[in-house]
Coordinates of C-alpha atoms in Angstrom, one line a residue:
M7 CA -0.2 0.2 -0.2
K8 CA 1.2 3.5 -1.0
I9 CA 1.0 5.8 1.7
H10 CA 1.3 9.7 1.4
Y11 CA 1.9 11.9 4.6
I12 CA 0.3 15.4 3.9
S13 CA 1.7 17.4 7.2
E14 CA 5.4 16.8 7.3
N15 CA 6.1 20.1 5.7
N16 CA 4.7 22.7 7.5
S17 CA 1.6 24.5 5.6
V18 CA -1.8 25.8 6.7
L19 CA -2.9 22.6 7.1
N20 CA -1.0 22.2 10.1
H21 CA -2.8 25.4 11.6
F22 CA -6.5 23.6 11.0
L23 CA -5.2 20.4 12.5
G24 CA -4.2 22.2 15.7
Q25 CA -7.5 23.8 15.5
I26 CA -9.9 20.7 15.6
R27 CA -7.4 19.4 18.2
N28 CA -7.6 21.9 20.8
V29 CA -10.3 21.8 23.6
N30 CA -10.7 25.3 23.6
V31 CA -11.4 25.7 19.8
Q32 CA -13.2 22.2 19.1
N33 CA -16.2 22.1 20.6
D34 CA -17.7 25.2 18.3
S35 CA -19.4 22.4 15.8
M36 CA -20.0 24.4 13.1
R37 CA -16.0 25.9 13.4
F38 CA -15.2 22.0 14.0
R39 CA -16.9 20.9 10.7
R40 CA -15.6 23.9 8.8
N41 CA -11.8 22.9 9.8
I42 CA -12.5 19.4 8.8
E43 CA -13.6 20.5 5.7
R44 CA -10.5 22.9 4.6
I45 CA -8.6 19.8 5.8
G46 CA -10.7 17.7 2.7
E47 CA -10.1 20.6 0.4
I48 CA -6.3 20.7 0.9
M49 CA -5.9 16.7 0.7
A50 CA -8.1 16.6 -2.4
Y51 CA -5.5 19.2 -4.2
E52 CA -2.9 17.3 -2.9
L53 CA -4.4 13.6 -4.0
S54 CA -5.1 15.7 -7.8
K55 CA -1.4 15.6 -8.3
I56 CA -1.5 11.9 -9.0
L57 CA -4.5 11.4 -10.8
P58 CA -4.5 10.9 -14.4
Y59 CA -4.6 13.8 -16.9
K60 CA -5.3 14.3 -20.5
E61 CA -5.0 17.0 -23.2
I62 CA -7.7 19.2 -24.0
E63 CA -8.2 22.6 -26.0
I64 CA -10.4 25.4 -24.4
K65 CA -11.9 28.0 -26.4
T66 CA -11.4 31.5 -24.9
P67 CA -13.1 34.9 -26.0
L68 CA -9.9 35.5 -27.6
G69 CA -8.5 32.0 -28.9
I70 CA -7.7 28.7 -28.0
K71 CA -5.8 27.3 -24.7
K72 CA -4.1 23.9 -24.8
T73 CA -4.5 22.4 -21.0
T74 CA -5.2 19.3 -19.3
Q75 CA -8.2 17.8 -17.2
I76 CA -8.8 15.4 -15.0
D77 CA -8.9 11.8 -17.1
T78 CA -10.8 9.6 -14.7
D79 CA -14.2 9.2 -13.1
L80 CA -14.4 10.0 -9.4
V81 CA -16.5 8.2 -6.7
L82 CA -16.3 10.0 -3.3
C83 CA -17.9 7.8 -0.5
P84 CA -17.4 9.2 3.1
I85 CA -18.3 6.8 6.0
L86 CA -21.0 7.9 8.1
R87 CA -21.5 10.4 9.7
A88 CA -18.1 11.6 10.9
G89 CA -16.8 11.4 7.1
L90 CA -19.4 13.9 5.9
P91 CA -17.4 16.8 6.7
L92 CA -14.5 15.8 4.8
H93 CA -16.5 14.8 1.9
N94 CA -17.7 18.4 2.1
G95 CA -14.1 19.7 1.5
F96 CA -13.7 17.1 -1.5
L97 CA -16.5 17.9 -3.1
N98 CA -15.6 21.5 -2.9
Y99 CA -12.7 20.4 -5.2
F100 CA -13.8 17.2 -7.2
D101 CA -17.7 18.7 -7.8
H102 CA -18.0 16.8 -11.1
A103 CA -17.7 13.2 -9.1
E104 CA -20.1 10.7 -8.2
N105 CA -21.0 10.2 -4.9
S106 CA -21.5 7.4 -2.2
F107 CA -22.6 6.5 1.3
V108 CA -22.3 4.0 3.5
S109 CA -22.5 3.5 7.3
A110 CA -19.6 1.8 9.7
C111 CA -20.2 1.8 13.7
R112 CA -18.4 -0.4 16.4
Y113 CA -20.5 -2.8 18.0
H114 CA -20.2 -4.3 21.5
P115 CA -22.2 -7.3 21.5
N116 CA -21.3 -7.9 25.5
N117 CA -21.2 -4.1 26.5
D118 CA -17.2 -4.2 27.0
D119 CA -14.2 -2.7 25.4
E120 CA -14.4 -5.5 22.2
F121 CA -16.4 -4.5 19.4
E122 CA -17.2 -6.2 15.8
I123 CA -17.8 -3.4 12.9
L124 CA -20.9 -3.0 11.4
V125 CA -21.8 -1.8 7.9
E126 CA -25.6 -1.1 7.4
Y127 CA -26.7 1.9 5.2
Q128 CA -25.6 2.1 1.6
A129 CA -26.3 3.8 -1.5
I130 CA -23.5 2.9 -3.4
S131 CA -23.1 3.8 -7.1
N132 CA -21.5 2.0 -9.8
L133 CA -17.6 1.7 -9.1
N134 CA -16.7 -0.4 -12.5
N135 CA -13.5 1.1 -13.8
K136 CA -13.4 4.5 -11.4
T137 CA -11.2 6.2 -9.1
V138 CA -12.8 5.6 -5.4
L139 CA -12.1 7.8 -2.7
L140 CA -13.2 6.5 0.7
L141 CA -13.3 9.1 3.2
D142 CA -13.2 8.8 7.1
P143 CA -11.2 11.6 9.5
M144 CA -10.1 8.8 11.9
L145 CA -8.1 5.8 11.3
A146 CA -7.8 4.0 14.8
T147 CA -7.9 -0.1 14.5
G148 CA -8.2 0.0 10.8
Q149 CA -11.5 -2.4 11.0
S150 CA -13.8 -0.2 9.7
I151 CA -12.3 0.8 6.5
V152 CA -11.4 -2.9 5.9
A153 CA -15.1 -3.6 6.5
V154 CA -16.2 -0.9 4.5
H155 CA -13.3 -1.6 1.6
K156 CA -14.9 -5.2 1.4
K157 CA -18.3 -4.3 0.9
L158 CA -17.6 -1.7 -1.7
L159 CA -15.8 -4.2 -3.8
E160 CA -18.4 -7.2 -3.5
N161 CA -19.8 -6.4 -6.8
A162 CA -17.2 -3.7 -8.3
A163 CA -14.1 -3.7 -9.8
P164 CA -12.7 0.2 -9.5
T165 CA -9.3 1.1 -11.5
E166 CA -7.8 2.7 -8.6
F167 CA -8.9 2.9 -4.6
H168 CA -7.8 5.8 -2.4
I169 CA -8.4 5.8 1.4
V170 CA -8.1 9.2 3.0
V171 CA -7.6 10.1 7.0
V172 CA -7.3 13.1 8.8
I173 CA -5.6 11.4 12.1
A174 CA -4.4 8.0 11.9
A175 CA -2.7 6.0 14.8
P176 CA 0.3 3.2 13.8
E177 CA -2.2 0.4 14.8
G178 CA -4.4 1.3 12.2
I179 CA -1.8 1.5 9.2
A180 CA -0.7 -1.6 10.3
H181 CA -4.1 -3.4 9.9
L182 CA -4.6 -1.8 6.5
E183 CA -1.0 -2.9 5.2
Q184 CA -2.1 -6.6 6.3
N185 CA -5.4 -6.6 4.9
L186 CA -5.8 -4.5 1.8
P187 CA -4.4 -4.9 -1.5
E188 CA -0.8 -3.3 -2.4
N189 CA -2.4 -1.0 -5.0
C190 CA -4.7 0.8 -2.9
H191 CA -3.3 4.7 -1.7
L192 CA -3.6 5.8 1.7
W193 CA -3.5 9.4 2.2
V194 CA -2.5 10.6 6.0
A195 CA -2.9 14.3 7.2
S196 CA -1.7 13.3 10.4
L197 CA 0.4 10.6 12.1
D198 CA -0.3 10.0 16.0
E199 CA 1.2 7.9 18.6
K200 CA -0.7 5.1 19.6
L201 CA -4.0 3.8 20.5
N202 CA -5.4 3.6 24.1
E203 CA -7.0 0.7 26.1
K204 CA -10.2 1.6 24.5
N205 CA -8.7 1.9 21.1
Y206 CA -9.3 5.6 20.9
I207 CA -6.9 7.3 18.8
V208 CA -4.2 9.1 21.3
P209 CA -3.7 12.3 21.4
G210 CA -6.4 12.5 19.0
L211 CA -9.0 14.7 19.2
G212 CA -11.7 13.2 20.8
D213 CA -15.0 11.6 18.7
A214 CA -14.7 13.4 15.2
G215 CA -18.8 12.3 14.8
D216 CA -19.7 13.8 18.1
L217 CA -17.7 17.0 17.3
A218 CA -19.1 17.5 14.2
Y219 CA -23.1 17.2 14.7
G220 CA -23.6 16.5 18.5
S221 CA -23.5 13.5 21.1
K222 CA -25.3 10.1 20.5
L223 CA -27.0 7.9 22.8

């Protein structure tokens, strides 16, 4: 799996990453959503650099200009609900893309720290021969992304598959490397230290879905 780390060089991306982590800033849910959206825009720009392009000619009021445009059909697929602000950022840049939606959540059958991943709601477009971008702000254990990847590819054969996360733990990256094909791309805005005993990312930022949309039962 090819891994792309985006925040290794200083940029405004690190400014927004700091704000979504900051307990004195992140509780403003509108600002949190907007910052995740901004991070999505930056990551979309970086990802766009390795997409295939073709040469075209554009007619302007004064003549003809040769340029390039993206030469692949894109499908954006956020994991609900936390992935929606990240999806908005990507959609701002890839406004021509198709969109698919899928939900994944941790299910604790014994009401303890052990869990399994439930992949339930799906609204998936035709992914055959397209470039799929799977969007989720947090990569903790990696189990959700592996489960969703498996579900998306049950009856589809995309040409490329990109996974985009804002914050990742080393354990989650290792899980993806063990369970996903080598031709997948993983885009990481920030790599954190570890998972704690409850499999949450440290230092992380908390629950991205709750911060964006409010706590759940």
